[in-house]
mmCIF file of C-alpha atoms and ligand atoms in Angstrom:
data_model
loop_
_atom_site.group_PDB
_atom_site.id
_atom_site.type_symbol
_atom_site.label_atom_id
_atom_site.label_comp_id
_atom_site.label_asym_id
_atom_site.label_seq_id
_atom_site.Cartn_x
_atom_site.Cartn_y
_atom_site.Cartn_z
ATOM 1 C CA MET U 1 105.729 -21.346 218.816
ATOM 2 C CA ASN U 2 103.497 -20.487 221.893
ATOM 3 C CA PHE U 3 99.363 -20.621 220.818
ATOM 4 C CA ALA U 4 98.636 -18.228 224.514
ATOM 5 C CA LYS U 5 94.598 -18.603 224.877
ATOM 6 C CA SER U 6 94.265 -15.035 224.056
ATOM 7 C CA GLY U 7 96.070 -15.497 220.523
ATOM 8 C CA VAL U 8 99.189 -16.063 218.739
ATOM 9 C CA ARG U 9 102.472 -15.026 220.570
ATOM 10 C CA LEU U 10 104.867 -14.476 217.754
ATOM 11 C CA PRO U 11 109.102 -14.359 218.779
ATOM 12 C CA PRO U 12 111.162 -12.040 219.768
ATOM 13 C CA LEU U 13 111.644 -9.412 216.692
ATOM 14 C CA PRO U 14 113.377 -6.185 216.192
ATOM 15 C CA SER U 15 110.982 -3.335 216.603
ATOM 16 C CA ILE U 16 109.217 -1.469 213.937
ATOM 17 C CA GLY U 17 111.384 1.601 215.188
ATOM 18 C CA ASP U 18 114.589 -0.904 214.527
ATOM 19 C CA LEU U 19 114.156 -2.294 211.198
ATOM 20 C CA LEU U 20 113.237 1.186 209.965
ATOM 21 C CA ARG U 21 116.195 2.758 210.578
ATOM 22 C CA LEU U 22 117.709 -1.214 210.086
ATOM 23 C CA TYR U 23 116.328 -1.274 206.318
ATOM 24 C CA ARG U 24 116.613 2.445 205.979
ATOM 25 C CA LEU U 25 113.331 3.087 205.461
ATOM 26 C CA ARG U 26 112.451 6.466 205.160
ATOM 27 C CA ALA U 27 108.246 7.280 204.459
ATOM 28 C CA LEU U 28 108.185 8.590 201.226
ATOM 29 C CA LYS U 29 105.974 11.697 200.411
ATOM 30 C CA ARG U 30 104.862 10.510 197.167
ATOM 31 C CA LEU U 31 102.743 7.507 199.071
ATOM 32 C CA SER U 32 101.855 9.455 201.350
ATOM 33 C CA GLN U 33 103.156 7.099 204.048
ATOM 34 C CA ASN U 34 102.838 7.428 207.752
ATOM 35 C CA PHE U 35 103.286 4.812 210.147
ATOM 36 C CA LEU U 36 102.534 3.650 213.171
ATOM 37 C CA LEU U 37 104.861 2.510 215.529
ATOM 38 C CA ASP U 38 102.705 1.985 218.908
ATOM 39 C CA SER U 39 101.547 -1.395 218.988
ATOM 40 C CA ARG U 40 98.804 -0.336 221.316
ATOM 41 C CA VAL U 41 96.810 1.917 218.493
ATOM 42 C CA CYS U 42 97.311 -0.981 216.879
ATOM 43 C CA ASP U 43 95.366 -3.339 218.814
ATOM 44 C CA LYS U 44 93.368 -1.112 219.202
ATOM 45 C CA ILE U 45 92.757 -1.274 215.569
ATOM 46 C CA VAL U 46 92.795 -4.515 214.672
ATOM 47 C CA LYS U 47 89.935 -5.214 218.174
ATOM 48 C CA VAL U 48 87.733 -3.119 216.068
ATOM 49 C CA ALA U 49 87.407 -5.768 213.387
ATOM 50 C CA GLY U 50 85.942 -8.142 215.928
ATOM 51 C CA PRO U 51 87.293 -11.442 216.499
ATOM 52 C CA LEU U 52 89.443 -12.685 213.999
ATOM 53 C CA GLU U 53 90.915 -16.538 214.851
ATOM 54 C CA GLY U 54 90.685 -19.143 212.178
ATOM 55 C CA GLY U 55 89.215 -16.390 209.484
ATOM 56 C CA HIS U 56 91.023 -14.997 206.716
ATOM 57 C CA VAL U 57 92.613 -11.180 206.475
ATOM 58 C CA CYS U 58 93.739 -9.197 203.806
ATOM 59 C CA GLU U 59 95.761 -5.899 205.213
ATOM 60 C CA VAL U 60 96.275 -3.238 202.964
ATOM 61 C CA GLY U 61 98.972 -1.313 202.896
ATOM 62 C CA PRO U 62 100.663 -3.296 205.717
ATOM 63 C CA GLY U 63 104.025 -0.578 205.512
ATOM 64 C CA PRO U 64 106.655 -2.591 208.097
ATOM 65 C CA GLY U 65 104.247 -4.525 209.240
ATOM 66 C CA SER U 66 103.207 -2.998 212.972
ATOM 67 C CA ILE U 67 99.213 -3.329 212.412
ATOM 68 C CA THR U 68 100.220 -6.902 210.589
ATOM 69 C CA ARG U 69 101.786 -8.113 214.187
ATOM 70 C CA SER U 70 98.460 -7.112 215.690
ATOM 71 C CA ILE U 71 96.263 -9.120 213.217
ATOM 72 C CA ILE U 72 99.173 -11.978 213.558
ATOM 73 C CA ARG U 73 98.512 -12.098 217.287
ATOM 74 C CA LYS U 74 94.782 -12.358 216.792
ATOM 75 C CA SER U 75 94.907 -16.033 215.064
ATOM 76 C CA PRO U 76 93.587 -16.129 211.830
ATOM 77 C CA ALA U 77 93.590 -19.091 209.882
ATOM 78 C CA LYS U 78 95.129 -16.797 206.928
ATOM 79 C CA LEU U 79 96.592 -13.630 206.019
ATOM 80 C CA LEU U 80 97.265 -11.920 203.143
ATOM 81 C CA LEU U 81 98.921 -8.638 202.506
ATOM 82 C CA VAL U 82 98.568 -6.598 199.604
ATOM 83 C CA GLU U 83 101.917 -3.888 199.539
ATOM 84 C CA LYS U 84 102.243 -1.027 196.796
ATOM 85 C CA ASP U 85 106.362 -0.561 198.214
ATOM 86 C CA PRO U 86 108.273 -3.268 197.397
ATOM 87 C CA ARG U 87 111.015 -1.521 199.933
ATOM 88 C CA PHE U 88 108.615 -3.634 202.556
ATOM 89 C CA THR U 89 109.318 -7.121 201.269
ATOM 90 C CA PRO U 90 112.060 -8.084 203.399
ATOM 91 C CA THR U 91 110.532 -6.828 207.083
ATOM 92 C CA LEU U 92 107.288 -8.132 205.905
ATOM 93 C CA GLU U 93 108.921 -12.218 204.474
ATOM 94 C CA MET U 94 110.285 -11.390 208.640
ATOM 95 C CA LEU U 95 106.679 -11.636 210.059
ATOM 96 C CA GLN U 96 106.188 -14.548 207.307
ATOM 97 C CA GLU U 97 108.496 -16.731 208.927
ATOM 98 C CA ALA U 98 108.141 -15.617 212.319
ATOM 99 C CA SER U 99 103.661 -16.928 212.029
ATOM 100 C CA PRO U 100 102.119 -19.678 212.668
ATOM 101 C CA PHE U 101 99.777 -19.693 209.838
ATOM 102 C CA PRO U 102 100.198 -19.173 206.054
ATOM 103 C CA VAL U 103 101.283 -14.932 205.291
ATOM 104 C CA GLN U 104 100.606 -14.399 201.605
ATOM 105 C CA LEU U 105 102.160 -11.211 200.478
ATOM 106 C CA VAL U 106 101.193 -9.715 197.292
ATOM 107 C CA GLN U 107 103.533 -6.720 196.652
ATOM 108 C CA GLY U 108 101.231 -4.264 193.718
ATOM 109 C CA ASP U 109 98.550 -1.581 194.311
ATOM 110 C CA ILE U 110 95.398 -2.483 195.976
ATOM 111 C CA MET U 111 93.329 -0.351 193.123
ATOM 112 C CA ASN U 112 93.380 -3.374 190.559
ATOM 113 C CA PHE U 113 93.343 -6.253 193.057
ATOM 114 C CA ASP U 114 90.547 -8.625 192.515
ATOM 115 C CA MET U 115 89.872 -10.519 195.777
ATOM 116 C CA ALA U 116 87.150 -12.896 193.858
ATOM 117 C CA ASP U 117 89.493 -15.785 194.251
ATOM 118 C CA VAL U 118 92.034 -15.035 196.844
ATOM 119 C CA PHE U 119 90.330 -16.291 199.703
ATOM 120 C CA ASP U 120 89.023 -19.772 200.433
ATOM 121 C CA LYS U 121 86.009 -21.076 199.046
ATOM 122 C CA ASP U 122 84.852 -22.905 202.290
ATOM 123 C CA HIS U 123 84.847 -19.118 203.810
ATOM 124 C CA VAL U 124 81.548 -18.169 200.949
ATOM 125 C CA ARG U 125 78.491 -17.084 203.150
ATOM 126 C CA PRO U 126 75.456 -16.171 201.458
ATOM 127 C CA TRP U 127 74.700 -12.416 200.777
ATOM 128 C CA SER U 128 71.178 -13.209 203.668
ATOM 129 C CA ASP U 129 73.889 -14.884 206.336
ATOM 130 C CA ARG U 130 75.950 -13.405 209.021
ATOM 131 C CA PRO U 131 79.067 -11.595 207.185
ATOM 132 C CA PRO U 132 81.860 -14.552 207.034
ATOM 133 C CA ASN U 133 84.973 -14.780 208.710
ATOM 134 C CA VAL U 134 86.802 -12.355 206.042
ATOM 135 C CA HIS U 135 88.225 -9.050 206.999
ATOM 136 C CA LEU U 136 89.604 -6.481 205.535
ATOM 137 C CA ILE U 137 91.660 -3.876 207.431
ATOM 138 C CA GLY U 138 93.912 -1.042 206.398
ATOM 139 C CA ASN U 139 96.071 2.111 207.698
ATOM 140 C CA LEU U 140 96.633 3.233 203.765
ATOM 141 C CA PRO U 141 97.308 6.293 203.082
ATOM 142 C CA PHE U 142 94.068 9.489 202.537
ATOM 143 C CA SER U 143 94.802 10.047 198.483
ATOM 144 C CA VAL U 144 94.386 5.612 198.409
ATOM 145 C CA ALA U 145 91.724 5.514 201.063
ATOM 146 C CA THR U 146 88.570 6.884 199.436
ATOM 147 C CA PRO U 147 88.853 6.400 195.786
ATOM 148 C CA LEU U 148 89.626 3.047 197.240
ATOM 149 C CA ILE U 149 86.338 3.029 199.532
ATOM 150 C CA ILE U 150 84.429 4.227 196.898
ATOM 151 C CA ARG U 151 85.781 1.498 194.652
ATOM 152 C CA TRP U 152 84.778 -1.324 197.139
ATOM 153 C CA ILE U 153 81.174 -0.097 197.539
ATOM 154 C CA TYR U 154 80.704 -0.511 194.065
ATOM 155 C CA ALA U 155 81.794 -3.949 194.441
ATOM 156 C CA ILE U 156 79.556 -4.225 197.330
ATOM 157 C CA SER U 157 76.811 -2.894 195.022
ATOM 158 C CA GLU U 158 77.531 -5.798 192.237
ATOM 159 C CA ARG U 159 78.771 -8.524 194.830
ATOM 160 C CA THR U 160 81.956 -9.277 193.244
ATOM 161 C CA SER U 161 85.588 -8.961 194.663
ATOM 162 C CA ALA U 162 86.136 -9.432 198.123
ATOM 163 C CA TRP U 163 82.063 -9.667 198.061
ATOM 164 C CA LYS U 164 81.377 -13.053 196.847
ATOM 165 C CA TYR U 165 81.967 -14.609 199.703
ATOM 166 C CA GLY U 166 79.068 -12.518 201.309
ATOM 167 C CA ARG U 167 79.130 -9.709 203.546
ATOM 168 C CA VAL U 168 82.940 -9.078 204.335
ATOM 169 C CA LYS U 169 83.169 -6.318 207.040
ATOM 170 C CA MET U 170 86.213 -3.602 206.070
ATOM 171 C CA THR U 171 87.917 -2.031 209.233
ATOM 172 C CA LEU U 172 89.966 1.383 207.669
ATOM 173 C CA THR U 173 91.676 4.208 208.874
ATOM 174 C CA PHE U 174 90.454 8.194 207.088
ATOM 175 C CA GLN U 175 91.938 11.484 207.723
ATOM 176 C CA ALA U 176 89.192 12.255 210.719
ATOM 177 C CA GLU U 177 87.456 15.155 208.467
ATOM 178 C CA VAL U 178 87.206 12.515 205.736
ATOM 179 C CA ALA U 179 85.845 9.672 207.681
ATOM 180 C CA GLU U 180 83.297 12.194 209.974
ATOM 181 C CA ARG U 181 81.956 12.585 206.124
ATOM 182 C CA VAL U 182 81.653 9.041 205.869
ATOM 183 C CA VAL U 183 79.308 8.511 208.541
ATOM 184 C CA SER U 184 77.922 11.604 209.169
ATOM 185 C CA PRO U 185 74.115 12.201 209.420
ATOM 186 C CA ILE U 186 71.362 14.819 207.816
ATOM 187 C CA MET U 187 71.061 17.767 208.437
ATOM 188 C CA THR U 188 75.092 17.949 209.218
ATOM 189 C CA ARG U 189 77.832 20.233 207.587
ATOM 190 C CA SER U 190 79.440 17.189 206.306
ATOM 191 C CA ARG U 191 76.760 15.077 204.903
ATOM 192 C CA CYS U 192 77.872 14.681 201.397
ATOM 193 C CA ARG U 193 78.114 12.068 198.242
ATOM 194 C CA LEU U 194 80.674 10.219 200.603
ATOM 195 C CA SER U 195 77.931 9.815 203.304
ATOM 196 C CA VAL U 196 75.169 8.910 201.024
ATOM 197 C CA MET U 197 77.163 6.480 198.996
ATOM 198 C CA CYS U 198 78.718 4.803 201.944
ATOM 199 C CA GLN U 199 75.643 4.523 204.205
ATOM 200 C CA ASN U 200 73.102 3.602 201.125
ATOM 201 C CA TRP U 201 75.147 0.281 200.586
ATOM 202 C CA CYS U 202 76.908 -0.702 204.174
ATOM 203 C CA HIS U 203 76.616 0.194 208.265
ATOM 204 C CA VAL U 204 79.210 2.933 209.232
ATOM 205 C CA GLU U 205 80.624 3.275 212.613
ATOM 206 C CA TYR U 206 83.293 5.950 213.389
ATOM 207 C CA ARG U 207 85.264 3.871 215.651
ATOM 208 C CA PHE U 208 88.139 6.355 217.075
ATOM 209 C CA THR U 209 90.193 8.735 216.439
ATOM 210 C CA ILE U 210 93.874 8.425 216.370
ATOM 211 C CA PRO U 211 95.978 11.784 217.086
ATOM 212 C CA GLY U 212 98.365 12.733 214.309
ATOM 213 C CA SER U 213 101.361 12.785 216.863
ATOM 214 C CA VAL U 214 100.897 9.475 217.035
ATOM 215 C CA PHE U 215 102.446 8.875 213.717
ATOM 216 C CA VAL U 216 106.086 8.726 211.575
ATOM 217 C CA PRO U 217 106.205 11.315 210.392
ATOM 218 C CA LYS U 218 103.160 13.346 211.741
ATOM 219 C CA PRO U 219 100.742 14.357 209.326
ATOM 220 C CA ASP U 220 98.599 17.751 209.871
ATOM 221 C CA VAL U 221 95.604 15.753 210.670
ATOM 222 C CA ASP U 222 94.076 13.511 213.019
ATOM 223 C CA VAL U 223 93.225 9.891 211.977
ATOM 224 C CA GLY U 224 89.421 8.391 212.386
ATOM 225 C CA VAL U 225 89.023 4.560 212.263
ATOM 226 C CA VAL U 226 85.818 3.611 210.428
ATOM 227 C CA HIS U 227 84.163 0.092 210.553
ATOM 228 C CA PHE U 228 81.880 -1.052 207.424
ATOM 229 C CA VAL U 229 79.351 -3.709 207.342
ATOM 230 C CA PRO U 230 77.500 -4.540 203.509
ATOM 231 C CA ARG U 231 73.992 -3.775 204.074
ATOM 232 C CA LEU U 232 71.203 -6.904 203.652
ATOM 233 C CA VAL U 233 69.338 -4.928 200.897
ATOM 234 C CA PRO U 234 70.819 -1.090 200.409
ATOM 235 C CA ILE U 235 68.192 1.310 200.833
ATOM 236 C CA ILE U 236 68.169 2.475 197.337
ATOM 237 C CA ASP U 237 68.145 -0.838 195.309
ATOM 238 C CA LEU U 238 69.411 0.310 192.136
ATOM 239 C CA PRO U 239 72.233 0.436 190.324
ATOM 240 C CA PHE U 240 75.585 2.141 191.650
ATOM 241 C CA LYS U 241 76.162 4.496 188.854
ATOM 242 C CA ILE U 242 72.148 5.081 188.269
ATOM 243 C CA VAL U 243 72.109 6.520 192.850
ATOM 244 C CA GLU U 244 76.246 8.132 191.942
ATOM 245 C CA LYS U 245 74.892 10.082 189.403
ATOM 246 C CA VAL U 246 71.591 11.707 190.903
ATOM 247 C CA VAL U 247 73.720 11.903 194.758
ATOM 248 C CA ARG U 248 76.231 13.691 192.165
ATOM 249 C CA SER U 249 73.909 16.390 191.024
ATOM 250 C CA LEU U 250 72.263 16.760 194.542
ATOM 251 C CA PHE U 251 75.582 17.671 195.828
ATOM 252 C CA CYS U 252 76.796 19.720 193.130
ATOM 253 C CA TYR U 253 74.704 23.243 194.902
ATOM 254 C CA ARG U 254 75.018 22.203 198.580
ATOM 255 C CA GLN U 255 73.530 24.954 200.324
ATOM 256 C CA LYS U 256 70.980 26.178 197.487
ATOM 257 C CA TYR U 257 67.336 24.607 196.464
ATOM 258 C CA ILE U 258 67.213 20.843 195.454
ATOM 259 C CA LEU U 259 65.599 21.824 192.433
ATOM 260 C CA LYS U 260 68.514 23.795 190.918
ATOM 261 C CA SER U 261 70.800 20.431 191.717
ATOM 262 C CA VAL U 262 68.208 18.375 190.672
ATOM 263 C CA GLY U 263 67.758 20.417 187.293
ATOM 264 C CA THR U 264 71.934 19.914 186.945
ATOM 265 C CA LEU U 265 70.429 16.058 185.352
ATOM 266 C CA PHE U 266 68.557 17.487 182.451
ATOM 267 C CA PRO U 267 69.602 20.012 179.679
ATOM 268 C CA VAL U 268 68.697 23.987 179.592
ATOM 269 C CA ALA U 269 66.101 23.019 177.157
ATOM 270 C CA LEU U 270 63.850 20.643 179.335
ATOM 271 C CA ARG U 271 65.868 21.314 182.802
ATOM 272 C CA GLU U 272 63.446 23.190 184.543
ATOM 273 C CA LYS U 273 59.932 20.887 183.422
ATOM 274 C CA LEU U 274 62.095 17.692 184.392
ATOM 275 C CA ALA U 275 63.151 18.826 187.634
ATOM 276 C CA LEU U 276 60.155 20.371 188.634
ATOM 277 C CA ARG U 277 58.431 16.272 187.356
ATOM 278 C CA CYS U 278 61.176 14.828 189.192
ATOM 279 C CA LEU U 279 59.983 16.261 192.747
ATOM 280 C CA GLU U 280 57.069 16.194 192.103
ATOM 281 C CA GLU U 281 57.238 12.171 191.288
ATOM 282 C CA ALA U 282 59.535 11.316 194.830
ATOM 283 C CA GLU U 283 57.959 14.106 196.928
ATOM 284 C CA VAL U 284 60.268 15.757 197.640
ATOM 285 C CA PRO U 285 59.662 19.959 198.219
ATOM 286 C CA THR U 286 61.618 21.592 196.087
ATOM 287 C CA THR U 287 62.901 24.237 198.134
ATOM 288 C CA ALA U 288 64.875 21.453 199.763
ATOM 289 C CA ARG U 289 68.181 21.052 199.978
ATOM 290 C CA SER U 290 70.769 18.498 199.715
ATOM 291 C CA PHE U 291 71.945 18.107 202.916
ATOM 292 C CA GLN U 292 69.015 17.993 204.422
ATOM 293 C CA LEU U 293 67.202 14.500 202.191
ATOM 294 C CA THR U 294 67.540 11.070 204.082
ATOM 295 C CA LEU U 295 67.859 8.182 201.913
ATOM 296 C CA PRO U 296 64.749 6.999 201.010
ATOM 297 C CA GLU U 297 63.622 10.258 199.819
ATOM 298 C CA ILE U 298 67.230 10.333 197.530
ATOM 299 C CA GLY U 299 65.952 6.931 197.103
ATOM 300 C CA ARG U 300 62.508 8.533 195.530
ATOM 301 C CA ILE U 301 64.536 11.076 193.878
ATOM 302 C CA CYS U 302 66.510 8.192 191.963
ATOM 303 C CA TYR U 303 63.517 5.828 191.110
ATOM 304 C CA ALA U 304 62.264 8.746 189.457
ATOM 305 C CA TYR U 305 64.712 10.362 187.498
ATOM 306 C CA THR U 306 64.432 6.349 186.430
ATOM 307 C CA SER U 307 60.867 6.418 184.983
ATOM 308 C CA ILE U 308 62.307 9.887 183.101
ATOM 309 C CA LEU U 309 64.297 8.196 181.574
ATOM 310 C CA ARG U 310 62.112 5.903 180.200
ATOM 311 C CA ASP U 311 60.117 8.073 179.090
ATOM 312 C CA TYR U 312 63.943 10.103 177.467
ATOM 313 C CA PRO U 313 66.524 7.257 177.336
ATOM 314 C CA LYS U 314 69.010 9.805 175.729
ATOM 315 C CA LEU U 315 69.276 11.377 179.202
ATOM 316 C CA GLU U 316 70.960 8.635 180.321
ATOM 317 C CA THR U 317 74.636 10.161 179.706
ATOM 318 C CA TYR U 318 73.677 13.346 179.786
ATOM 319 C CA ASN U 319 76.309 15.020 182.233
ATOM 320 C CA HIS U 320 75.977 19.032 183.157
ATOM 321 C CA ARG U 321 80.041 19.427 182.979
ATOM 322 C CA LEU U 322 79.776 17.560 179.774
ATOM 323 C CA ARG U 323 82.428 15.703 181.185
ATOM 324 C CA SER U 324 80.883 12.279 179.764
ATOM 325 C CA ASP U 325 84.262 10.582 180.325
ATOM 326 C CA VAL U 326 84.266 11.110 183.818
ATOM 327 C CA THR U 327 85.238 7.242 185.287
ATOM 328 C CA LEU U 328 84.438 6.363 188.718
ATOM 329 C CA GLU U 329 88.294 6.423 188.944
ATOM 330 C CA ASP U 330 88.207 9.789 188.209
ATOM 331 C CA ASP U 331 85.983 10.931 190.854
ATOM 332 C CA PRO U 332 86.437 9.585 194.477
ATOM 333 C CA LEU U 333 83.518 11.798 195.798
ATOM 334 C CA ILE U 334 86.825 13.940 197.929
ATOM 335 C CA GLU U 335 85.990 16.721 197.283
ATOM 336 C CA ARG U 336 85.461 19.823 199.964
ATOM 337 C CA GLU U 337 82.356 22.526 199.339
ATOM 338 C CA PRO U 338 81.410 22.140 196.378
ATOM 339 C CA PRO U 339 81.634 25.960 194.381
ATOM 340 C CA GLU U 340 78.040 27.347 194.119
ATOM 341 C CA SER U 341 79.088 27.976 190.444
ATOM 342 C CA GLU U 342 76.143 28.228 187.964
ATOM 343 C CA ASP U 343 76.325 26.058 184.978
HETATM 344 N N1 SAM W 1 100.561 0.097 207.674
HETATM 345 C C1 SAM W 1 101.178 0.947 207.883
HETATM 346 C C2 SAM W 1 101.395 1.300 209.312
HETATM 347 O O1 SAM W 1 100.117 1.392 209.908
HETATM 348 O O2 SAM W 1 102.674 1.821 210.120
HETATM 349 C C3 SAM W 1 101.947 1.787 207.251
HETATM 350 C C4 SAM W 1 100.514 2.873 206.593
HETATM 351 S S1 SAM W 1 100.733 4.047 205.849
HETATM 352 C C5 SAM W 1 100.406 5.091 206.204
HETATM 353 C C6 SAM W 1 100.317 3.314 204.209
HETATM 354 C C7 SAM W 1 101.045 2.054 203.277
HETATM 355 O O3 SAM W 1 100.068 1.608 202.570
HETATM 356 C C8 SAM W 1 101.919 2.222 202.705
HETATM 357 O O4 SAM W 1 103.154 1.077 203.608
HETATM 358 C C9 SAM W 1 102.048 2.250 201.631
HETATM 359 O O5 SAM W 1 103.684 1.903 201.036
HETATM 360 C C10 SAM W 1 100.827 1.389 201.492
HETATM 361 N N2 SAM W 1 100.149 1.747 199.995
HETATM 362 C C11 SAM W 1 100.073 2.882 199.221
HETATM 363 N N3 SAM W 1 99.510 2.860 198.309
HETATM 364 C C12 SAM W 1 98.427 1.744 197.944
HETATM 365 C C13 SAM W 1 98.240 0.824 197.127
HETATM 366 N N4 SAM W 1 97.806 1.486 196.067
HETATM 367 N N5 SAM W 1 97.986 -0.017 197.104
HETATM 368 C C14 SAM W 1 98.976 -1.290 198.467
HETATM 369 N N6 SAM W 1 99.711 -0.375 199.655
HETATM 370 C C15 SAM W 1 99.522 0.882 199.471
#
């Protein structure tokens, strides 16, 4: 094996296109599979993650392994692959054999995969330190990427799973329109709950767009690559579930005055009184609209809401849609413009 200065050189391998043909690996609609066959695009995605040398990388959804090859060429010390579709095991085992460093293959669902103990303990860095040399990289189906990032933001807020190792960075692809929402600043059309939740716990950067035409089969949309670095301290330093509940209410009537949206946190009998109290305590004008609010303003609303909960503890479980059974899993925050419905 040749360790060139610029990284690892893999032995000659069949092209990804040849492997797809050889193993008759047709993209499954059910798993929203779209493959990248262009190694330059894969290299560009992996470059976003930064230097990987000596590090520990987890790639989610490697599929036939095109991004995996780019990762291997950047000579991490270890690579973990989490792939749901067992049909890719032979192509990934081929890379396992070709790699000069250990590649672990887990056939399973990333949504249920706890990364708390999968990396070497010597990578652990205090949260206050620079991010550890541990990296999460993935070109996942659109239907998985959004619920996954919300799950991971929750794990970041609790410092569980991969974030037991410190401020582990992520490089992920999304449908371009969703990637734009993730990084969307205030006063923009695409500002939404996803923007607030991601930006509260992470520094987010939209790095580049991959045209849909590069994928096989070609999806109807372009793809955006986003880099996430967990913040040292979240802007709103409150439990995820409180922030999520308030932010959900704020964006439920996007175009209406915030007084109406905040009111949804409270039952009808107390609605006007407590919504006014909440915004007064937060020093946010009742006529603002959700997409105009900065994170510190949203934070003040969250704090005012928690102070109201101290006086009215039973309101904590109040849900104006009477969907108190809604869980994180049910609610991937992928809604488009929410309907401007009345209660
Ligand atoms: N990384 C490959 C590439 O860029 O060519 C494949 C990308 S394809 C869009 C998404 C991959 O994620 C597929 O291989 C699919 O089987 C896998 N996948 C889908 N859902 C998954 C899940 N919940 N956990 C792990 N892998 C998943």
